[in-house]
Amino acid sequence: MKRPLILAGSATLLAIVVAVGATLAVLSKQPRQIYGTLIDDPAPAADFSVQATTGETVKLSDFRGKAVALFFGYTSCPDVCPLTMSTLAQAKKKLGTEGQDLQVLFMTVDPERDTPAIMKRYVTQYDPSFIGLIPTETELEQITKTYGIFYEKEPGSTATGYLMAHTASTIVLDRQGNVRLILNPAMESSEMASDLRVVLE
Amino acid sequence: MITQGTAAARILAVLALLMLACGREQPAGGGPATVQVTGAWARPAKTGDTGAVYFVIENHGGQDDTLTGVTSPVAESVEVHQSTMSGNVAHMAPAQSVAVPAGKSVKFEPGGYHVMLVKLKQDLVLGEPFPVTLQFKRSGDISVQVAVRQQQG
């Protein structure tokens, strides 16, 4: 009496295992949805060396082994820059332990006003691991040209002083230091996390 | 004649007041704007830095209104700004006024309209609300408490 029951049970179990396996196989074959822009033919990111909020000069290539999210902004920017920094901080949290392999870098396009002290206070309020980069005007000019980043002073009020127009995309490098992904400020943190997971794989 | 004239003027004035009162009870019929400001929030920020306040302005009235300015004791200066994207480039420009048409709502949200708090006089601390006052052409001053929280999404 017991044997047929066990056999039937095993058959059911086997059927479930096969079904789950087949579903997983189908799912894994489907291309993962990308919310930003994934670069199909990743090229090595041009290296640079600038002053950082860690108190030392860092090279972009120092971060090899981690994925790097590089954003260009300025600290008196009230809207798009905090939006992007907050979203990146949340995405990093959503990545869990994988998030430890993501380094966020915020390079100022306003080195005239963004001192290392201001930069440090600014970036670490989003996540203590975030690093601010403070290039000289000449370094900034060169780096932004290489990366296709636009920045320009725009008139503001007496209180704000000048404002900066700037490219608001985040450039993501994979662990090997290739430019792999572009994120935009309109993305939600879950979307950024999903894209970053692809780069971290 | 003079007395009669004054009486007539008084009647007219009373009638005018009555009409205004009627108007007030019928917002859909062209009465004064009934503006509400809801969901005000800001991210935490440090003294000396720049902050941003977001909210929704709803005009339930029958008349258009205009936001002409915002004040707050927490910053040296308060301005209404609008972020716009041209391609991948973010621009920001001060907005002198923001129209709030009758029956419509206007969203102040990241990447769009926002109130810029210039040079904060105090830290904006998570969970500690602070006041702002919105000035409207028709509805006058409306004060709201701004929740300090992390952005969602």
Short mmCIF file of C-alpha atoms in Angstrom, two decimals:
data_model
loop_
_atom_site.label_atom_id
_atom_site.label_comp_id
_atom_site.label_asym_id
_atom_site.label_seq_id
_atom_site.Cartn_x
_atom_site.Cartn_y
_atom_site.Cartn_z
CA MET A 1 0.00 0.00 0.00
CA LYS A 2 2.77 2.39 0.94
CA ARG A 3 4.93 1.85 -2.12
CA PRO A 4 2.46 3.17 -4.78
CA LEU A 5 1.87 6.23 -2.63
CA ILE A 6 5.57 6.94 -2.40
CA LEU A 7 5.91 6.38 -6.12
CA ALA A 8 3.06 8.77 -6.83
CA GLY A 9 4.60 11.31 -4.46
CA SER A 10 7.99 11.02 -6.14
CA ALA A 11 6.42 11.42 -9.56
CA THR A 12 4.65 14.58 -8.44
CA LEU A 13 7.86 15.92 -6.95
CA LEU A 14 9.75 15.14 -10.13
CA ALA A 15 7.09 16.92 -12.19
CA ILE A 16 7.39 20.02 -9.99
CA VAL A 17 11.17 20.00 -10.22
CA VAL A 18 11.02 19.70 -14.02
CA ALA A 19 8.43 22.49 -14.28
CA VAL A 20 10.43 24.86 -12.06
CA GLY A 21 13.61 24.04 -13.94
CA ALA A 22 11.97 24.70 -17.29
CA THR A 23 10.56 28.02 -16.07
CA LEU A 24 13.96 29.10 -14.79
CA ALA A 25 15.58 28.11 -18.08
CA VAL A 26 13.05 30.19 -20.03
CA LEU A 27 13.48 33.15 -17.66
CA SER A 28 17.26 33.08 -17.83
CA LYS A 29 17.17 33.07 -21.62
CA GLN A 30 15.06 36.22 -21.72
CA PRO A 31 17.19 39.35 -22.03
CA ARG A 32 17.25 41.23 -18.76
CA GLN A 33 15.33 44.50 -18.89
CA ILE A 34 17.66 47.49 -18.86
CA TYR A 35 16.27 50.82 -17.67
CA GLY A 36 19.27 53.00 -18.47
CA THR A 37 21.52 52.57 -21.49
CA LEU A 38 23.72 49.49 -21.58
CA ILE A 39 26.79 49.81 -23.77
CA ASP A 40 27.11 46.70 -25.93
CA ASP A 41 30.72 47.28 -26.87
CA PRO A 42 32.32 48.47 -23.62
CA ALA A 43 35.55 50.42 -23.99
CA PRO A 44 38.11 51.14 -21.25
CA ALA A 45 37.37 54.38 -19.40
CA ALA A 46 40.06 57.04 -19.79
CA ASP A 47 42.02 57.25 -16.56
CA PHE A 48 42.46 60.46 -14.61
CA SER A 49 43.95 61.56 -11.34
CA VAL A 50 42.31 64.19 -9.11
CA GLN A 51 42.05 65.40 -5.53
CA ALA A 52 39.45 63.43 -3.53
CA THR A 53 37.47 63.96 -0.32
CA THR A 54 39.41 61.04 1.15
CA GLY A 55 42.23 63.57 1.58
CA GLU A 56 44.40 62.14 -1.14
CA THR A 57 44.76 62.18 -4.89
CA VAL A 58 42.95 59.27 -6.47
CA LYS A 59 43.08 57.69 -9.88
CA LEU A 60 39.96 56.33 -11.48
CA SER A 61 41.84 53.08 -12.09
CA ASP A 62 42.36 52.74 -8.30
CA PHE A 63 38.77 51.49 -8.14
CA ARG A 64 39.24 48.52 -10.49
CA GLY A 65 37.58 45.45 -9.06
CA LYS A 66 34.53 47.50 -8.11
CA ALA A 67 31.83 48.97 -10.30
CA VAL A 68 32.09 52.78 -10.35
CA ALA A 69 29.20 55.23 -10.75
CA LEU A 70 30.61 58.60 -11.82
CA PHE A 71 28.38 61.69 -11.67
CA PHE A 72 29.26 65.28 -12.50
CA GLY A 73 27.42 67.96 -10.52
CA TYR A 74 27.83 70.75 -7.96
CA THR A 75 26.88 71.03 -4.32
CA SER A 76 24.68 74.15 -4.54
CA CYS A 77 22.51 72.29 -7.05
CA PRO A 78 19.31 71.72 -5.06
CA ASP A 79 17.36 69.39 -7.30
CA VAL A 80 18.92 67.10 -9.91
CA CYS A 81 22.16 66.40 -7.98
CA PRO A 82 20.50 65.46 -4.64
CA LEU A 83 17.96 63.47 -6.66
CA THR A 84 20.70 61.43 -8.31
CA MET A 85 22.82 61.04 -5.16
CA SER A 86 19.78 59.94 -3.11
CA THR A 87 18.69 57.49 -5.79
CA LEU A 88 22.20 56.03 -6.07
CA ALA A 89 22.40 55.69 -2.27
CA GLN A 90 19.08 53.84 -2.23
CA ALA A 91 20.11 51.65 -5.17
CA LYS A 92 23.32 50.74 -3.34
CA LYS A 93 21.28 49.72 -0.29
CA LYS A 94 18.95 47.65 -2.48
CA LEU A 95 21.95 45.76 -3.85
CA GLY A 96 22.65 44.44 -0.35
CA THR A 97 26.13 42.94 0.05
CA GLU A 98 26.73 43.40 -3.69
CA GLY A 99 26.39 47.11 -3.02
CA GLN A 100 29.75 47.06 -1.25
CA ASP A 101 31.24 46.55 -4.71
CA LEU A 102 29.78 49.80 -5.99
CA GLN A 103 31.81 53.00 -5.59
CA VAL A 104 29.93 56.26 -6.19
CA LEU A 105 32.09 59.21 -7.28
CA PHE A 106 30.74 62.78 -7.44
CA MET A 107 32.95 65.12 -9.43
CA THR A 108 32.24 68.82 -9.02
CA VAL A 109 31.87 70.95 -12.15
CA ASP A 110 32.12 73.97 -9.83
CA PRO A 111 35.59 73.72 -8.24
CA GLU A 112 35.53 77.50 -7.77
CA ARG A 113 32.97 77.17 -4.96
CA ASP A 114 33.10 73.48 -4.02
CA THR A 115 35.97 73.21 -1.56
CA PRO A 116 37.10 69.76 -0.35
CA ALA A 117 35.38 70.40 3.01
CA ILE A 118 32.05 71.32 1.39
CA MET A 119 32.34 68.35 -0.96
CA LYS A 120 33.02 65.91 1.87
CA ARG A 121 30.06 67.13 3.92
CA TYR A 122 27.88 66.96 0.82
CA VAL A 123 28.68 63.49 -0.52
CA THR A 124 28.87 61.66 2.81
CA GLN A 125 25.39 62.79 3.86
CA TYR A 126 24.00 60.49 1.17
CA ASP A 127 26.25 57.53 2.00
CA PRO A 128 29.44 57.50 4.05
CA SER A 129 31.18 55.52 1.29
CA PHE A 130 30.56 58.12 -1.43
CA ILE A 131 33.68 59.98 -2.57
CA GLY A 132 33.81 63.55 -3.90
CA LEU A 133 36.33 64.53 -6.56
CA ILE A 134 37.67 68.08 -6.79
CA PRO A 135 39.52 68.67 -10.06
CA THR A 136 41.36 71.86 -10.95
CA GLU A 137 39.71 73.93 -13.70
CA THR A 138 42.21 72.53 -16.20
CA GLU A 139 41.68 68.93 -15.08
CA LEU A 140 37.92 69.43 -15.21
CA GLU A 141 38.10 70.77 -18.73
CA GLN A 142 40.13 67.80 -19.87
CA ILE A 143 38.12 65.11 -18.08
CA THR A 144 34.72 66.43 -19.16
CA LYS A 145 35.93 66.68 -22.74
CA THR A 146 37.06 63.04 -22.67
CA TYR A 147 33.78 61.84 -21.17
CA GLY A 148 31.51 64.07 -23.25
CA ILE A 149 30.23 65.96 -20.22
CA PHE A 150 28.82 69.44 -20.78
CA TYR A 151 28.93 72.14 -18.11
CA GLU A 152 28.38 75.86 -18.24
CA LYS A 153 27.70 78.73 -15.85
CA GLU A 154 24.20 80.17 -16.04
CA PRO A 155 22.98 83.38 -14.41
CA GLY A 156 21.25 82.97 -11.04
CA SER A 157 20.07 85.47 -8.44
CA THR A 158 22.05 87.56 -5.97
CA ALA A 159 21.43 84.91 -3.33
CA THR A 160 22.37 81.86 -5.39
CA GLY A 161 25.14 83.38 -7.45
CA TYR A 162 25.66 81.63 -10.77
CA LEU A 163 24.01 78.29 -11.48
CA MET A 164 25.53 75.45 -13.46
CA ALA A 165 24.00 73.65 -16.39
CA HIS A 166 25.54 70.19 -16.58
CA THR A 167 25.14 66.74 -18.05
CA ALA A 168 23.12 64.83 -15.47
CA SER A 169 23.86 61.28 -16.64
CA THR A 170 25.74 58.87 -14.40
CA ILE A 171 28.51 56.92 -16.12
CA VAL A 172 28.94 53.37 -14.80
CA LEU A 173 32.18 51.43 -15.14
CA ASP A 174 32.34 47.67 -14.70
CA ARG A 175 34.86 45.91 -12.46
CA GLN A 176 37.39 45.90 -15.30
CA GLY A 177 37.17 49.67 -15.74
CA ASN A 178 35.11 49.67 -18.95
CA VAL A 179 32.33 52.19 -19.53
CA ARG A 180 29.35 49.85 -19.42
CA LEU A 181 26.16 51.70 -18.52
CA ILE A 182 24.61 55.17 -18.49
CA LEU A 183 21.98 56.04 -15.88
CA ASN A 184 19.67 59.07 -16.03
CA PRO A 185 18.23 61.13 -13.17
CA ALA A 186 14.63 60.17 -13.91
CA MET A 187 15.28 56.53 -12.99
CA GLU A 188 13.97 55.00 -9.77
CA SER A 189 16.36 53.37 -7.31
CA SER A 190 14.96 49.89 -8.05
CA GLU A 191 15.65 50.45 -11.76
CA MET A 192 19.18 51.66 -11.05
CA ALA A 193 19.78 48.69 -8.74
CA SER A 194 18.55 46.28 -11.41
CA ASP A 195 20.88 47.80 -14.04
CA LEU A 196 23.82 47.93 -11.63
CA ARG A 197 23.31 44.25 -10.81
CA VAL A 198 23.87 43.44 -14.49
CA VAL A 199 27.14 45.40 -14.48
CA LEU A 200 28.28 43.78 -11.21
CA GLU A 201 27.66 40.23 -12.50
CA MET B 1 -31.01 114.26 -2.70
CA ILE B 2 -27.70 113.77 -0.95
CA THR B 3 -29.23 111.42 1.63
CA GLN B 4 -30.98 109.45 -1.05
CA GLY B 5 -27.77 109.14 -3.02
CA THR B 6 -25.87 107.84 0.00
CA ALA B 7 -28.63 105.34 0.72
CA ALA B 8 -28.52 104.12 -2.86
CA ALA B 9 -24.75 103.74 -2.64
CA ARG B 10 -25.16 101.76 0.58
CA ILE B 11 -27.70 99.44 -1.02
CA LEU B 12 -25.38 98.91 -3.94
CA ALA B 13 -22.51 98.16 -1.60
CA VAL B 14 -24.62 95.65 0.35
CA LEU B 15 -25.73 94.05 -2.92
CA ALA B 16 -22.14 93.83 -4.04
CA LEU B 17 -21.17 92.15 -0.75
CA LEU B 18 -24.07 89.72 -1.10
CA MET B 19 -22.92 88.84 -4.60
CA LEU B 20 -19.41 88.22 -3.32
CA ALA B 21 -20.81 86.05 -0.56
CA CYS B 22 -22.83 84.06 -3.11
CA GLY B 23 -19.74 83.67 -5.19
CA ARG B 24 -17.86 82.27 -2.23
CA GLU B 25 -20.44 79.56 -1.83
CA GLN B 26 -20.20 78.55 -5.45
CA PRO B 27 -16.55 78.00 -6.25
CA ALA B 28 -17.41 76.31 -9.55
CA GLY B 29 -19.33 79.39 -10.59
CA GLY B 30 -16.31 81.66 -10.64
CA GLY B 31 -15.78 82.31 -6.95
CA PRO B 32 -12.39 82.90 -5.35
CA ALA B 33 -9.72 80.22 -5.69
CA THR B 34 -9.56 77.56 -3.01
CA VAL B 35 -5.94 76.54 -2.97
CA GLN B 36 -4.53 73.64 -0.95
CA VAL B 37 -0.90 72.71 -0.48
CA THR B 38 -0.30 69.05 0.37
CA GLY B 39 2.51 66.54 0.83
CA ALA B 40 5.29 69.07 1.46
CA TRP B 41 8.69 67.38 1.96
CA ALA B 42 12.40 68.06 1.77
CA ARG B 43 15.51 65.89 1.92
CA PRO B 44 17.81 66.22 4.93
CA ALA B 45 20.48 68.88 4.32
CA LYS B 46 23.24 70.66 6.22
CA THR B 47 23.56 74.27 7.38
CA GLY B 48 25.10 76.41 4.65
CA ASP B 49 24.04 73.99 1.91
CA THR B 50 21.16 74.23 -0.49
CA GLY B 51 17.85 72.50 0.10
CA ALA B 52 14.76 71.83 -1.98
CA VAL B 53 11.08 71.67 -1.00
CA TYR B 54 8.48 69.75 -2.96
CA PHE B 55 4.67 69.67 -2.67
CA VAL B 56 1.44 69.62 -4.64
CA ILE B 57 -0.68 72.75 -5.08
CA GLU B 58 -4.33 71.98 -5.77
CA ASN B 59 -6.71 74.65 -6.92
CA HIS B 60 -10.23 73.44 -6.12
CA GLY B 61 -11.69 76.86 -6.80
CA GLY B 62 -13.27 78.29 -9.88
CA GLN B 63 -10.62 80.93 -10.48
CA ASP B 64 -7.03 80.78 -11.57
CA ASP B 65 -4.38 81.61 -9.01
CA THR B 66 -0.66 82.28 -9.13
CA LEU B 67 2.15 81.37 -6.76
CA THR B 68 4.20 84.55 -6.51
CA GLY B 69 6.73 83.65 -3.84
CA VAL B 70 7.75 81.43 -0.94
CA THR B 71 9.33 82.32 2.39
CA SER B 72 10.87 80.23 5.15
CA PRO B 73 12.83 81.06 8.30
CA VAL B 74 15.26 78.17 7.70
CA ALA B 75 17.15 79.72 4.76
CA GLU B 76 18.82 83.01 3.96
CA SER B 77 16.91 83.18 0.72
CA VAL B 78 14.06 81.20 -0.83
CA GLU B 79 13.43 80.98 -4.56
CA VAL B 80 11.13 79.06 -6.85
CA HIS B 81 13.09 77.24 -9.54
CA GLN B 82 12.41 74.88 -12.37
CA SER B 83 14.77 72.17 -13.55
CA THR B 84 14.56 71.23 -17.19
CA MET B 85 16.44 68.68 -19.24
CA SER B 86 17.64 69.39 -22.73
CA GLY B 87 18.95 66.04 -23.85
CA ASN B 88 21.12 64.83 -20.98
CA VAL B 89 21.90 68.32 -19.75
CA ALA B 90 20.13 69.61 -16.64
CA HIS B 91 19.35 73.31 -16.57
CA MET B 92 17.83 75.25 -13.73
CA ALA B 93 16.14 78.62 -13.91
CA PRO B 94 14.34 80.82 -11.39
CA ALA B 95 10.58 80.99 -11.95
CA GLN B 96 9.11 84.42 -11.18
CA SER B 97 5.65 82.95 -10.69
CA VAL B 98 3.84 79.67 -11.21
CA ALA B 99 0.28 79.61 -12.57
CA VAL B 100 -2.18 77.38 -10.73
CA PRO B 101 -5.22 77.22 -13.03
CA ALA B 102 -8.74 76.68 -11.66
CA GLY B 103 -9.52 73.01 -11.05
CA LYS B 104 -5.94 71.96 -11.72
CA SER B 105 -3.02 70.85 -9.57
CA VAL B 106 0.63 71.70 -10.00
CA LYS B 107 3.29 69.27 -8.79
CA PHE B 108 6.59 70.43 -7.38
CA GLU B 109 8.79 67.34 -7.70
CA PRO B 110 12.41 66.30 -8.25
CA GLY B 111 13.50 67.19 -11.77
CA GLY B 112 10.82 69.88 -12.18
CA TYR B 113 9.49 72.78 -10.12
CA HIS B 114 11.03 73.07 -6.66
CA VAL B 115 11.47 75.61 -3.93
CA MET B 116 15.16 76.28 -3.50
CA LEU B 117 16.35 77.00 0.03
CA VAL B 118 19.52 79.02 -0.46
CA LYS B 119 22.17 78.87 2.29
CA LEU B 120 20.36 76.96 5.01
CA LYS B 121 20.50 78.63 8.43
CA GLN B 122 19.94 75.29 10.13
CA ASP B 123 20.28 71.58 9.39
CA LEU B 124 17.23 69.93 7.89
CA VAL B 125 17.01 66.90 10.15
CA LEU B 126 15.19 63.68 9.33
CA GLY B 127 11.80 63.70 11.06
CA GLU B 128 11.96 67.36 12.12
CA PRO B 129 9.45 69.43 10.14
CA PHE B 130 9.96 73.13 9.36
CA PRO B 131 7.59 75.84 8.08
CA VAL B 132 7.29 77.48 4.66
CA THR B 133 4.78 80.08 3.55
CA LEU B 134 3.52 80.13 0.00
CA GLN B 135 2.27 83.47 -1.31
CA PHE B 136 -0.60 83.39 -3.78
CA LYS B 137 -1.96 86.33 -5.76
CA ARG B 138 -5.58 85.47 -4.96
CA SER B 139 -5.54 83.10 -1.98
CA GLY B 140 -2.98 85.07 0.00
CA ASP B 141 -0.45 83.37 2.28
CA ILE B 142 -0.68 79.65 2.97
CA SER B 143 1.71 78.21 5.57
CA VAL B 144 2.53 74.52 5.67
CA GLN B 145 4.87 72.26 7.63
CA VAL B 146 7.50 70.51 5.53
CA ALA B 147 8.36 66.91 6.45
CA VAL B 148 12.08 66.10 6.30
CA ARG B 149 12.49 62.64 4.82
CA GLN B 150 14.49 60.64 2.34
CA GLN B 151 13.15 60.69 -1.17
CA GLN B 152 11.05 57.72 -2.17
CA GLY B 153 11.47 55.65 -5.31
#
